[in-house]
C-alpha cells in the first residue's frame, strides 16, 4: 500500500460531508462550501472549532471534513475532524446566498442534563452496553452501539 511522501509534489483538495447522526457515517457530500477554517485549541472545552462558509442553509448538523491528496496515481483521504455545525448568520443579495456556520467538536459536548453522579456496574453485567446507554442518554453527539 502506498504512503504519502510529504516532501514530494501532490495535489490537495478538501471534501465535506454531512454525517448521519444515527450511524456516524458520511451521509451526503456538501458541494456548496466556499471556505473553511479549523482552529485546534487544547485549552478550550471543545478542543477546537471551525468556521464553514456555504451557499445553502444546512441548519444544525454534523459535518466531516477530509483532506484529499493525490500523489503518483494514488488517492489518500485524511479526516481532519467531525464538527457539530450551527447556522448563526445568513445573507442574500438577490443573486447569492452566503451562510456562515460556527462548528464545534461534538464529542465532549453534553446535553443540558448532566449524567448522574454515580452508578454501579453489577457483576456479569455487559459493561459496553451500560457505557453505550450512559453516553447515548447524556451526550449530544451520536453514539453507535457495539455488537458482538
N, CA, C and O atoms as a GROMACS GRO file, in nm:
protein
  592
    1UNK      N    1   0.085  -0.118   0.000
    1UNK     CA    2   0.000   0.000   0.000
    1UNK      C    3   0.089   0.125   0.000
    1UNK      O    4   0.184   0.134   0.077
    2UNK      N    5   0.058   0.217  -0.085
    2UNK     CA    6   0.136   0.340  -0.099
    2UNK      C    7   0.117   0.430   0.023
    2UNK      O    8   0.013   0.427   0.088
    3UNK      N    9   0.218   0.508   0.051
    3UNK     CA   10   0.212   0.606   0.159
    3UNK      C   11   0.238   0.744   0.101
    3UNK      O   12   0.298   0.758  -0.005
    4UNK      N   13   0.194   0.846   0.172
    4UNK     CA   14   0.215   0.983   0.129
    4UNK      C   15   0.361   1.021   0.152
    4UNK      O   16   0.415   1.001   0.261
    5UNK      N   17   0.422   1.076   0.050
    5UNK     CA   18   0.557   1.132   0.064
    5UNK      C   19   0.538   1.284   0.076
    5UNK      O   20   0.519   1.353  -0.024
    6UNK      N   21   0.544   1.334   0.198
    6UNK     CA   22   0.515   1.475   0.224
    6UNK      C   23   0.618   1.568   0.163
    6UNK      O   24   0.593   1.688   0.152
    7UNK      N   25   0.733   1.515   0.123
    7UNK     CA   26   0.835   1.601   0.061
    7UNK      C   27   0.821   1.605  -0.091
    7UNK      O   28   0.891   1.682  -0.156
    8UNK      N   29   0.733   1.522  -0.150
    8UNK     CA   30   0.712   1.516  -0.294
    8UNK      C   31   0.592   1.603  -0.332
    8UNK      O   32   0.511   1.637  -0.246
    9UNK      N   33   0.580   1.637  -0.460
    9UNK     CA   34   0.467   1.718  -0.505
    9UNK      C   35   0.338   1.637  -0.497
    9UNK      O   36   0.339   1.515  -0.509
   10UNK      N   37   0.227   1.709  -0.475
   10UNK     CA   38   0.097   1.645  -0.461
   10UNK      C   39  -0.012   1.746  -0.492
   10UNK      O   40   0.011   1.867  -0.490
   11UNK      N   41  -0.131   1.696  -0.519
   11UNK     CA   42  -0.250   1.779  -0.534
   11UNK      C   43  -0.331   1.765  -0.405
   11UNK      O   44  -0.357   1.654  -0.360
   12UNK      N   45  -0.371   1.878  -0.346
   12UNK     CA   46  -0.450   1.875  -0.224
   12UNK      C   47  -0.584   1.945  -0.246
   12UNK      O   48  -0.588   2.057  -0.298
   13UNK      N   49  -0.691   1.879  -0.206
   13UNK     CA   50  -0.824   1.939  -0.208
   13UNK      C   51  -0.893   1.900  -0.077
   13UNK      O   52  -0.837   1.827   0.006
   14UNK      N   53  -1.014   1.949  -0.060
   14UNK     CA   54  -1.090   1.918   0.060
   14UNK      C   55  -1.227   1.867   0.020
   14UNK      O   56  -1.283   1.909  -0.081
   15UNK      N   57  -1.282   1.776   0.101
   15UNK     CA   58  -1.418   1.727   0.081
   15UNK      C   59  -1.492   1.743   0.213
   15UNK      O   60  -1.435   1.728   0.321
   16UNK      N   61  -1.622   1.773   0.201
   16UNK     CA   62  -1.707   1.796   0.318
   16UNK      C   63  -1.830   1.706   0.304
   16UNK      O   64  -1.888   1.696   0.196
   17UNK      N   65  -1.868   1.642   0.414
   17UNK     CA   66  -1.983   1.552   0.412
   17UNK      C   67  -2.072   1.578   0.532
   17UNK      O   68  -2.024   1.599   0.643
   18UNK      N   69  -2.203   1.576   0.508
   18UNK     CA   70  -2.297   1.574   0.620
   18UNK      C   71  -2.294   1.432   0.677
   18UNK      O   72  -2.288   1.335   0.602
   19UNK      N   73  -2.296   1.421   0.809
   19UNK     CA   74  -2.283   1.292   0.877
   19UNK      C   75  -2.420   1.248   0.928
   19UNK      O   76  -2.494   1.328   0.986
   20UNK      N   77  -2.452   1.121   0.908
   20UNK     CA   78  -2.576   1.063   0.960
   20UNK      C   79  -2.564   1.051   1.112
   20UNK      O   80  -2.476   0.979   1.159
   21UNK      N   81  -2.650   1.119   1.190
   21UNK     CA   82  -2.636   1.116   1.335
   21UNK      C   83  -2.669   0.981   1.397
   21UNK      O   84  -2.638   0.958   1.514
   22UNK      N   85  -2.731   0.891   1.322
   22UNK     CA   86  -2.764   0.759   1.376
   22UNK      C   87  -2.654   0.656   1.354
   22UNK      O   88  -2.634   0.568   1.438
   23UNK      N   89  -2.584   0.667   1.243
   23UNK     CA   90  -2.480   0.568   1.213
   23UNK      C   91  -2.340   0.625   1.223
   23UNK      O   92  -2.242   0.550   1.231
   24UNK      N   93  -2.328   0.758   1.223
   24UNK     CA   94  -2.200   0.828   1.229
   24UNK      C   95  -2.120   0.810   1.101
   24UNK      O   96  -1.999   0.832   1.100
   25UNK      N   97  -2.187   0.770   0.993
   25UNK     CA   98  -2.123   0.754   0.862
   25UNK      C   99  -2.153   0.875   0.776
   25UNK      O  100  -2.248   0.949   0.801
   26UNK      N  101  -2.069   0.895   0.671
   26UNK     CA  102  -2.093   1.003   0.575
   26UNK      C  103  -2.228   0.981   0.509
   26UNK      O  104  -2.257   0.872   0.459
   27UNK      N  105  -2.312   1.085   0.510
   27UNK     CA  106  -2.446   1.075   0.454
   27UNK      C  107  -2.450   1.126   0.311
   27UNK      O  108  -2.494   1.056   0.220
   28UNK      N  109  -2.403   1.249   0.291
   28UNK     CA  110  -2.402   1.307   0.157
   28UNK      C  111  -2.295   1.414   0.150
   28UNK      O  112  -2.266   1.480   0.250
   29UNK      N  113  -2.237   1.432   0.031
   29UNK     CA  114  -2.134   1.535   0.017
   29UNK      C  115  -2.197   1.675   0.021
   29UNK      O  116  -2.310   1.694  -0.023
   30UNK      N  117  -2.123   1.770   0.074
   30UNK     CA  118  -2.165   1.910   0.073
   30UNK      C  119  -2.084   1.979  -0.037
   30UNK      O  120  -1.963   1.996  -0.024
   31UNK      N  121  -2.152   2.018  -0.143
   31UNK     CA  122  -2.086   2.075  -0.259
   31UNK      C  123  -2.090   2.228  -0.261
   31UNK      O  124  -2.043   2.289  -0.357
   32UNK      N  125  -2.144   2.289  -0.157
   32UNK     CA  126  -2.160   2.434  -0.159
   32UNK      C  127  -2.067   2.506  -0.061
   32UNK      O  128  -2.093   2.620  -0.024
   33UNK      N  129  -1.959   2.441  -0.019
   33UNK     CA  130  -1.866   2.502   0.075
   33UNK      C  131  -1.776   2.600  -0.001
   33UNK      O  132  -1.712   2.563  -0.100
   34UNK      N  133  -1.772   2.724   0.046
   34UNK     CA  134  -1.687   2.827  -0.015
   34UNK      C  135  -1.553   2.837   0.056
   34UNK      O  136  -1.450   2.857  -0.008
   35UNK      N  137  -1.554   2.825   0.189
   35UNK     CA  138  -1.430   2.832   0.266
   35UNK      C  139  -1.450   2.766   0.401
   35UNK      O  140  -1.562   2.748   0.448
   36UNK      N  141  -1.338   2.730   0.464
   36UNK     CA  142  -1.342   2.664   0.594
   36UNK      C  143  -1.213   2.692   0.668
   36UNK      O  144  -1.104   2.691   0.610
   37UNK      N  145  -1.226   2.717   0.797
   37UNK     CA  146  -1.110   2.736   0.883
   37UNK      C  147  -1.128   2.647   1.006
   37UNK      O  148  -1.232   2.650   1.070
   38UNK      N  149  -1.025   2.567   1.037
   38UNK     CA  150  -1.028   2.482   1.156
   38UNK      C  151  -0.928   2.537   1.256
   38UNK      O  152  -0.814   2.569   1.222
   39UNK      N  153  -0.972   2.550   1.381
   39UNK     CA  154  -0.888   2.601   1.489
   39UNK      C  155  -0.876   2.493   1.596
   39UNK      O  156  -0.975   2.460   1.662
   40UNK      N  157  -0.756   2.438   1.615
   40UNK     CA  158  -0.732   2.340   1.720
   40UNK      C  159  -0.690   2.416   1.846
   40UNK      O  160  -0.602   2.502   1.840
   41UNK      N  161  -0.752   2.384   1.960
   41UNK     CA  162  -0.721   2.454   2.084
   41UNK      C  163  -0.734   2.357   2.201
   41UNK      O  164  -0.844   2.327   2.246
   42UNK      N  165  -0.621   2.308   2.250
   42UNK     CA  166  -0.623   2.210   2.359
   42UNK      C  167  -0.669   2.272   2.490
   42UNK      O  168  -0.700   2.199   2.585
   43UNK      N  169  -0.675   2.404   2.498
   43UNK     CA  170  -0.720   2.472   2.620
   43UNK      C  171  -0.872   2.489   2.624
   43UNK      O  172  -0.929   2.507   2.731
   44UNK      N  173  -0.937   2.483   2.509
   44UNK     CA  174  -1.082   2.502   2.502
   44UNK      C  175  -1.154   2.375   2.547
   44UNK      O  176  -1.102   2.265   2.532
   45UNK      N  177  -1.274   2.393   2.603
   45UNK     CA  178  -1.353   2.278   2.648
   45UNK      C  179  -1.384   2.183   2.533
   45UNK      O  180  -1.392   2.062   2.554
   46UNK      N  181  -1.403   2.236   2.413
   46UNK     CA  182  -1.437   2.152   2.298
   46UNK      C  183  -1.315   2.107   2.219
   46UNK      O  184  -1.330   2.033   2.121
   47UNK      N  185  -1.196   2.148   2.259
   47UNK     CA  186  -1.069   2.113   2.195
   47UNK      C  187  -1.052   2.173   2.056
   47UNK      O  188  -0.954   2.144   1.988
   48UNK      N  189  -1.145   2.253   2.014
   48UNK     CA  190  -1.130   2.316   1.884
   48UNK      C  191  -1.263   2.359   1.826
   48UNK      O  192  -1.369   2.329   1.881
   49UNK      N  193  -1.255   2.430   1.715
   49UNK     CA  194  -1.376   2.477   1.648
   49UNK      C  195  -1.345   2.497   1.501
   49UNK      O  196  -1.230   2.483   1.458
   50UNK      N  197  -1.446   2.529   1.426
   50UNK     CA  198  -1.429   2.556   1.283
   50UNK      C  199  -1.530   2.661   1.241
   50UNK      O  200  -1.632   2.681   1.307
   51UNK      N  201  -1.502   2.725   1.132
   51UNK     CA  202  -1.595   2.818   1.070
   51UNK      C  203  -1.609   2.774   0.925
   51UNK      O  204  -1.510   2.763   0.853
   52UNK      N  205  -1.732   2.750   0.882
   52UNK     CA  206  -1.757   2.698   0.747
   52UNK      C  207  -1.853   2.792   0.676
   52UNK      O  208  -1.963   2.818   0.726
   53UNK      N  209  -1.813   2.844   0.560
   53UNK     CA  210  -1.898   2.931   0.481
   53UNK      C  211  -1.951   2.853   0.361
   53UNK      O  212  -1.874   2.795   0.285
   54UNK      N  213  -2.084   2.853   0.346
   54UNK     CA  214  -2.151   2.778   0.238
   54UNK      C  215  -2.251   2.869   0.168
   54UNK      O  216  -2.272   2.983   0.209
   55UNK      N  217  -2.311   2.818   0.062
   55UNK     CA  218  -2.411   2.896  -0.012
   55UNK      C  219  -2.554   2.846   0.013
   55UNK      O  220  -2.648   2.908  -0.035
   56UNK      N  221  -2.572   2.735   0.086
   56UNK     CA  222  -2.705   2.682   0.116
   56UNK      C  223  -2.722   2.669   0.267
   56UNK      O  224  -2.626   2.643   0.339
   57UNK      N  225  -2.845   2.685   0.312
   57UNK     CA  226  -2.875   2.666   0.454
   57UNK      C  227  -2.864   2.518   0.488
   57UNK      O  228  -2.915   2.432   0.416
   58UNK      N  229  -2.798   2.488   0.598
   58UNK     CA  230  -2.783   2.349   0.643
   58UNK      C  231  -2.852   2.326   0.775
   58UNK      O  232  -2.901   2.216   0.800
   59UNK      N  233  -2.858   2.427   0.861
   59UNK     CA  234  -2.914   2.409   0.994
   59UNK      C  235  -2.816   2.335   1.083
   59UNK      O  236  -2.698   2.325   1.050
   60UNK      N  237  -2.864   2.284   1.196
   60UNK     CA  238  -2.775   2.212   1.287
   60UNK      C  239  -2.753   2.072   1.232
   60UNK      O  240  -2.848   1.998   1.208
   61UNK      N  241  -2.627   2.036   1.213
   61UNK     CA  242  -2.592   1.905   1.156
   61UNK      C  243  -2.447   1.873   1.193
   61UNK      O  244  -2.375   1.959   1.244
   62UNK      N  245  -2.408   1.751   1.168
   62UNK     CA  246  -2.268   1.710   1.185
   62UNK      C  247  -2.202   1.710   1.048
   62UNK      O  248  -2.257   1.659   0.951
   63UNK      N  249  -2.083   1.768   1.041
   63UNK     CA  250  -2.008   1.776   0.915
   63UNK      C  251  -1.869   1.718   0.937
   63UNK      O  252  -1.801   1.753   1.033
   64UNK      N  253  -1.828   1.629   0.846
   64UNK     CA  254  -1.693   1.572   0.850
   64UNK      C  255  -1.612   1.635   0.738
   64UNK      O  256  -1.659   1.648   0.624
   65UNK      N  257  -1.489   1.674   0.771
   65UNK     CA  258  -1.401   1.741   0.676
   65UNK      C  259  -1.281   1.651   0.647
   65UNK      O  260  -1.217   1.599   0.739
   66UNK      N  261  -1.251   1.633   0.518
   66UNK     CA  262  -1.138   1.550   0.474
   66UNK      C  263  -1.037   1.633   0.396
   66UNK      O  264  -1.075   1.723   0.321
   67UNK      N  265  -0.912   1.602   0.414
   67UNK     CA  266  -0.806   1.648   0.325
   67UNK      C  267  -0.786   1.535   0.224
   67UNK      O  268  -0.761   1.421   0.263
   68UNK      N  269  -0.796   1.567   0.095
   68UNK     CA  270  -0.781   1.466  -0.010
   68UNK      C  271  -0.650   1.496  -0.084
   68UNK      O  272  -0.630   1.606  -0.135
   69UNK      N  273  -0.563   1.395  -0.088
   69UNK     CA  274  -0.432   1.410  -0.152
   69UNK      C  275  -0.423   1.312  -0.269
   69UNK      O  276  -0.456   1.195  -0.256
   70UNK      N  277  -0.379   1.363  -0.383
   70UNK     CA  278  -0.350   1.279  -0.499
   70UNK      C  279  -0.200   1.292  -0.527
   70UNK      O  280  -0.147   1.401  -0.545
   71UNK      N  281  -0.135   1.175  -0.530
   71UNK     CA  282   0.010   1.175  -0.550
   71UNK      C  283   0.050   1.046  -0.620
   71UNK      O  284   0.017   0.936  -0.574
   72UNK      N  285   0.122   1.059  -0.729
   72UNK     CA  286   0.173   0.944  -0.805
   72UNK      C  287   0.064   0.840  -0.835
   72UNK      O  288   0.087   0.720  -0.821
   73UNK      N  289  -0.053   0.887  -0.876
   73UNK     CA  290  -0.163   0.799  -0.914
   73UNK      C  291  -0.243   0.744  -0.797
   73UNK      O  292  -0.343   0.676  -0.819
   74UNK      N  293  -0.203   0.772  -0.674
   74UNK     CA  294  -0.275   0.723  -0.556
   74UNK      C  295  -0.358   0.837  -0.496
   74UNK      O  296  -0.321   0.954  -0.506
   75UNK      N  297  -0.469   0.800  -0.433
   75UNK     CA  298  -0.556   0.897  -0.367
   75UNK      C  299  -0.562   0.863  -0.219
   75UNK      O  300  -0.583   0.748  -0.182
   76UNK      N  301  -0.543   0.964  -0.134
   76UNK     CA  302  -0.548   0.947   0.011
   76UNK      C  303  -0.654   1.042   0.065
   76UNK      O  304  -0.665   1.156   0.022
   77UNK      N  305  -0.733   0.994   0.161
   77UNK     CA  306  -0.839   1.075   0.221
   77UNK      C  307  -0.816   1.074   0.372
   77UNK      O  308  -0.830   0.971   0.438
   78UNK      N  309  -0.780   1.190   0.427
   78UNK     CA  310  -0.745   1.202   0.568
   78UNK      C  311  -0.852   1.285   0.639
   78UNK      O  312  -0.881   1.398   0.598
   79UNK      N  313  -0.911   1.229   0.744
   79UNK     CA  314  -1.012   1.300   0.820
   79UNK      C  315  -0.948   1.411   0.903
   79UNK      O  316  -0.857   1.386   0.982
   80UNK      N  317  -0.994   1.534   0.885
   80UNK     CA  318  -0.944   1.646   0.963
   80UNK      C  319  -1.031   1.672   1.086
   80UNK      O  320  -0.984   1.733   1.182
   81UNK      N  321  -1.154   1.626   1.084
   81UNK     CA  322  -1.240   1.642   1.201
   81UNK      C  323  -1.386   1.626   1.166
   81UNK      O  324  -1.426   1.637   1.050
   82UNK      N  325  -1.465   1.598   1.269
   82UNK     CA  326  -1.610   1.594   1.258
   82UNK      C  327  -1.663   1.699   1.354
   82UNK      O  328  -1.624   1.703   1.471
   83UNK      N  329  -1.751   1.785   1.304
   83UNK     CA  330  -1.794   1.901   1.380
   83UNK      C  331  -1.946   1.912   1.384
   83UNK      O  332  -2.014   1.875   1.288
   84UNK      N  333  -1.996   1.962   1.494
   84UNK     CA  334  -2.137   1.997   1.506
   84UNK      C  335  -2.150   2.141   1.458
   84UNK      O  336  -2.094   2.232   1.519
   85UNK      N  337  -2.224   2.162   1.348
   85UNK     CA  338  -2.236   2.296   1.292
   85UNK      C  339  -2.372   2.354   1.324
   85UNK      O  340  -2.473   2.284   1.333
   86UNK      N  341  -2.372   2.486   1.342
   86UNK     CA  342  -2.494   2.560   1.364
   86UNK      C  343  -2.490   2.681   1.271
   86UNK      O  344  -2.382   2.729   1.237
   87UNK      N  345  -2.605   2.730   1.230
   87UNK     CA  346  -2.611   2.839   1.134
   87UNK      C  347  -2.641   2.970   1.206
   87UNK      O  348  -2.757   3.001   1.233
   88UNK      N  349  -2.536   3.047   1.238
   88UNK     CA  350  -2.562   3.171   1.309
   88UNK      C  351  -2.602   3.289   1.221
   88UNK      O  352  -2.673   3.378   1.267
   89UNK      N  353  -2.559   3.292   1.094
   89UNK     CA  354  -2.594   3.407   1.012
   89UNK      C  355  -2.606   3.368   0.865
   89UNK      O  356  -2.540   3.277   0.816
   90UNK      N  357  -2.694   3.442   0.796
   90UNK     CA  358  -2.720   3.416   0.655
   90UNK      C  359  -2.752   3.549   0.589
   90UNK      O  360  -2.816   3.635   0.649
   91UNK      N  361  -2.707   3.564   0.464
   91UNK     CA  362  -2.741   3.685   0.388
   91UNK      C  363  -2.772   3.646   0.244
   91UNK      O  364  -2.723   3.545   0.194
   92UNK      N  365  -2.854   3.729   0.180
   92UNK     CA  366  -2.892   3.704   0.041
   92UNK      C  367  -2.900   3.838  -0.030
   92UNK      O  368  -2.972   3.927   0.013
   93UNK      N  369  -2.824   3.852  -0.140
   93UNK     CA  370  -2.818   3.981  -0.210
   93UNK      C  371  -2.905   3.983  -0.336
   93UNK      O  372  -2.889   4.071  -0.421
   94UNK      N  373  -2.995   3.887  -0.350
   94UNK     CA  374  -3.079   3.879  -0.469
   94UNK      C  375  -3.026   3.779  -0.570
   94UNK      O  376  -3.102   3.728  -0.652
   95UNK      N  377  -2.896   3.751  -0.565
   95UNK     CA  378  -2.834   3.652  -0.653
   95UNK      C  379  -2.768   3.539  -0.575
   95UNK      O  380  -2.783   3.422  -0.609
   96UNK      N  381  -2.697   3.574  -0.471
   96UNK     CA  382  -2.617   3.476  -0.397
   96UNK      C  383  -2.655   3.474  -0.250
   96UNK      O  384  -2.680   3.577  -0.188
   97UNK      N  385  -2.661   3.352  -0.196
   97UNK     CA  386  -2.683   3.334  -0.054
   97UNK      C  387  -2.549   3.300   0.010
   97UNK      O  388  -2.474   3.217  -0.042
   98UNK      N  389  -2.519   3.365   0.121
   98UNK     CA  390  -2.398   3.337   0.198
   98UNK      C  391  -2.440   3.295   0.338
   98UNK      O  392  -2.512   3.368   0.406
   99UNK      N  393  -2.393   3.180   0.381
   99UNK     CA  394  -2.425   3.128   0.514
   99UNK      C  395  -2.293   3.102   0.586
   99UNK      O  396  -2.207   3.031   0.535
  100UNK      N  397  -2.280   3.159   0.704
  100UNK     CA  398  -2.160   3.137   0.785
  100UNK      C  399  -2.199   3.051   0.905
  100UNK      O  400  -2.285   3.090   0.984
  101UNK      N  401  -2.134   2.935   0.918
  101UNK     CA  402  -2.168   2.841   1.025
  101UNK      C  403  -2.052   2.826   1.122
  101UNK      O  404  -1.938   2.808   1.082
  102UNK      N  405  -2.083   2.834   1.251
  102UNK     CA  406  -1.986   2.803   1.354
  102UNK      C  407  -1.994   2.653   1.379
  102UNK      O  408  -2.103   2.596   1.378
  103UNK      N  409  -1.880   2.590   1.402
  103UNK     CA  410  -1.877   2.445   1.419
  103UNK      C  411  -1.789   2.409   1.539
  103UNK      O  412  -1.686   2.473   1.563
  104UNK      N  413  -1.829   2.307   1.612
  104UNK     CA  414  -1.757   2.266   1.733
  104UNK      C  415  -1.737   2.115   1.734
  104UNK      O  416  -1.818   2.040   1.680
  105UNK      N  417  -1.629   2.072   1.796
  105UNK     CA  418  -1.609   1.928   1.810
  105UNK      C  419  -1.717   1.877   1.904
  105UNK      O  420  -1.727   1.925   2.017
  106UNK      N  421  -1.798   1.780   1.861
  106UNK     CA  422  -1.917   1.743   1.938
  106UNK      C  423  -1.895   1.637   2.045
  106UNK      O  424  -1.982   1.619   2.130
  107UNK      N  425  -1.784   1.569   2.045
  107UNK     CA  426  -1.773   1.453   2.131
  107UNK      C  427  -1.764   1.486   2.279
  107UNK      O  428  -1.786   1.399   2.363
  108UNK      N  429  -1.731   1.610   2.314
  108UNK     CA  430  -1.723   1.648   2.454
  108UNK      C  431  -1.843   1.728   2.499
  108UNK      O  432  -1.855   1.762   2.617
  109UNK      N  433  -1.932   1.760   2.408
  109UNK     CA  434  -2.045   1.845   2.441
  109UNK      C  435  -2.157   1.763   2.504
  109UNK      O  436  -2.210   1.671   2.442
  110UNK      N  437  -2.194   1.796   2.627
  110UNK     CA  438  -2.301   1.726   2.697
  110UNK      C  439  -2.433   1.799   2.676
  110UNK      O  440  -2.437   1.918   2.647
  111UNK      N  441  -2.542   1.725   2.690
  111UNK     CA  442  -2.672   1.786   2.689
  111UNK      C  443  -2.686   1.878   2.810
  111UNK      O  444  -2.597   1.883   2.895
  112UNK      N  445  -2.795   1.946   2.818
  112UNK     CA  446  -2.819   2.036   2.930
  112UNK      C  447  -2.832   1.958   3.062
  112UNK      O  448  -2.805   2.013   3.168
  113UNK      N  449  -2.872   1.831   3.056
  113UNK     CA  450  -2.884   1.749   3.176
  113UNK      C  451  -2.757   1.665   3.192
  113UNK      O  452  -2.734   1.573   3.113
  114UNK      N  453  -2.674   1.695   3.291
  114UNK     CA  454  -2.550   1.619   3.309
  114UNK      C  455  -2.579   1.475   3.350
  114UNK      O  456  -2.686   1.446   3.403
  115UNK      N  457  -2.483   1.385   3.328
  115UNK     CA  458  -2.504   1.245   3.366
  115UNK      C  459  -2.512   1.232   3.518
  115UNK      O  460  -2.469   1.322   3.590
  116UNK      N  461  -2.568   1.121   3.567
  116UNK     CA  462  -2.581   1.103   3.712
  116UNK      C  463  -2.444   1.098   3.778
  116UNK      O  464  -2.344   1.060   3.717
  117UNK      N  465  -2.441   1.137   3.905
  117UNK     CA  466  -2.317   1.140   3.980
  117UNK      C  467  -2.289   1.004   4.041
  117UNK      O  468  -2.266   1.000   4.162
  118UNK      N  469  -2.289   0.903   3.976
  118UNK     CA  470  -2.260   0.773   4.035
  118UNK      C  471  -2.351   0.668   3.976
  118UNK      O  472  -2.468   0.694   3.946
  119UNK      N  473  -2.297   0.554   3.960
  119UNK     CA  474  -2.373   0.443   3.906
  119UNK      C  475  -2.298   0.316   3.941
  119UNK      O  476  -2.183   0.322   3.985
  120UNK      N  477  -2.360   0.206   3.923
  120UNK     CA  478  -2.296   0.078   3.956
  120UNK      C  479  -2.303  -0.015   3.836
  120UNK      O  480  -2.402  -0.017   3.763
  121UNK      N  481  -2.199  -0.090   3.818
  121UNK     CA  482  -2.198  -0.196   3.718
  121UNK      C  483  -2.192  -0.327   3.795
  121UNK      O  484  -2.092  -0.359   3.859
  122UNK      N  485  -2.299  -0.401   3.786
  122UNK     CA  486  -2.310  -0.524   3.863
  122UNK      C  487  -2.229  -0.637   3.801
  122UNK      O  488  -2.200  -0.634   3.681
  123UNK      N  489  -2.194  -0.734   3.880
  123UNK     CA  490  -2.118  -0.849   3.835
  123UNK      C  491  -2.191  -0.917   3.719
  123UNK      O  492  -2.313  -0.935   3.723
  124UNK      N  493  -2.114  -0.954   3.618
  124UNK     CA  494  -2.165  -1.023   3.497
  124UNK      C  495  -2.253  -0.933   3.409
  124UNK      O  496  -2.319  -0.983   3.318
  125UNK      N  497  -2.254  -0.803   3.435
  125UNK     CA  498  -2.329  -0.709   3.353
  125UNK      C  499  -2.245  -0.672   3.231
  125UNK      O  500  -2.122  -0.669   3.240
  126UNK      N  501  -2.308  -0.645   3.118
  126UNK     CA  502  -2.239  -0.606   2.997
  126UNK      C  503  -2.193  -0.461   3.010
  126UNK      O  504  -2.272  -0.368   2.997
  127UNK      N  505  -2.064  -0.442   3.037
  127UNK     CA  506  -2.009  -0.309   3.062
  127UNK      C  507  -2.022  -0.220   2.939
  127UNK      O  508  -2.056  -0.102   2.951
  128UNK      N  509  -1.996  -0.274   2.820
  128UNK     CA  510  -2.003  -0.194   2.698
  128UNK      C  511  -2.146  -0.145   2.673
  128UNK      O  512  -2.166  -0.032   2.628
  129UNK      N  513  -2.245  -0.228   2.700
  129UNK     CA  514  -2.385  -0.190   2.682
  129UNK      C  515  -2.420  -0.076   2.778
  129UNK      O  516  -2.486   0.020   2.739
  130UNK      N  517  -2.375  -0.086   2.904
  130UNK     CA  518  -2.405   0.018   3.002
  130UNK      C  519  -2.334   0.150   2.967
  130UNK      O  520  -2.392   0.257   2.983
  131UNK      N  521  -2.210   0.142   2.919
  131UNK     CA  522  -2.138   0.263   2.877
  131UNK      C  523  -2.210   0.328   2.760
  131UNK      O  524  -2.225   0.450   2.756
  132UNK      N  525  -2.255   0.247   2.664
  132UNK     CA  526  -2.330   0.299   2.549
  132UNK      C  527  -2.456   0.372   2.595
  132UNK      O  528  -2.484   0.483   2.548
  133UNK      N  529  -2.532   0.312   2.686
  133UNK     CA  530  -2.656   0.373   2.733
  133UNK      C  531  -2.630   0.505   2.807
  133UNK      O  532  -2.703   0.602   2.788
  134UNK      N  533  -2.526   0.509   2.889
  134UNK     CA  534  -2.491   0.629   2.963
  134UNK      C  535  -2.452   0.743   2.868
  134UNK      O  536  -2.496   0.856   2.885
  135UNK      N  537  -2.370   0.711   2.770
  135UNK     CA  538  -2.325   0.813   2.674
  135UNK      C  539  -2.441   0.856   2.584
  135UNK      O  540  -2.459   0.975   2.560
  136UNK      N  541  -2.518   0.760   2.535
  136UNK     CA  542  -2.632   0.792   2.447
  136UNK      C  543  -2.731   0.885   2.514
  136UNK      O  544  -2.784   0.976   2.451
  137UNK      N  545  -2.757   0.861   2.643
  137UNK     CA  546  -2.857   0.939   2.715
  137UNK      C  547  -2.808   1.077   2.758
  137UNK      O  548  -2.890   1.162   2.793
  138UNK      N  549  -2.677   1.102   2.755
  138UNK     CA  550  -2.626   1.226   2.811
  138UNK      C  551  -2.539   1.309   2.717
  138UNK      O  552  -2.498   1.418   2.755
  139UNK      N  553  -2.510   1.262   2.598
  139UNK     CA  554  -2.427   1.338   2.504
  139UNK      C  555  -2.509   1.378   2.384
  139UNK      O  556  -2.601   1.307   2.343
  140UNK      N  557  -2.475   1.492   2.326
  140UNK     CA  558  -2.543   1.536   2.205
  140UNK      C  559  -2.491   1.463   2.083
  140UNK      O  560  -2.564   1.443   1.986
  141UNK      N  561  -2.365   1.424   2.085
  141UNK     CA  562  -2.306   1.356   1.970
  141UNK      C  563  -2.368   1.218   1.953
  141UNK      O  564  -2.400   1.152   2.053
  142UNK      N  565  -2.385   1.173   1.831
  142UNK     CA  566  -2.438   1.039   1.810
  142UNK      C  567  -2.342   0.934   1.860
  142UNK      O  568  -2.220   0.950   1.851
  143UNK      N  569  -2.396   0.826   1.912
  143UNK     CA  570  -2.316   0.716   1.964
  143UNK      C  571  -2.366   0.589   1.896
  143UNK      O  572  -2.486   0.565   1.892
  144UNK      N  573  -2.276   0.510   1.845
  144UNK     CA  574  -2.312   0.386   1.777
  144UNK      C  575  -2.291   0.272   1.873
  144UNK      O  576  -2.183   0.258   1.931
  145UNK      N  577  -2.394   0.190   1.892
  145UNK     CA  578  -2.385   0.076   1.983
  145UNK      C  579  -2.300  -0.035   1.921
  145UNK      O  580  -2.314  -0.066   1.803
  146UNK      N  581  -2.213  -0.092   2.002
  146UNK     CA  582  -2.130  -0.203   1.953
  146UNK      C  583  -2.212  -0.332   1.957
  146UNK      O  584  -2.300  -0.350   2.041
  147UNK      N  585  -2.180  -0.420   1.866
  147UNK     CA  586  -2.242  -0.552   1.864
  147UNK      C  587  -2.134  -0.657   1.864
  147UNK      O  588  -2.026  -0.636   1.810
  148UNK      N  589  -2.164  -0.770   1.924
  148UNK     CA  590  -2.062  -0.875   1.929
  148UNK      C  591  -2.085  -0.979   1.822
  148UNK      O  592  -2.009  -1.075   1.811
   0.00000   0.00000   0.00000
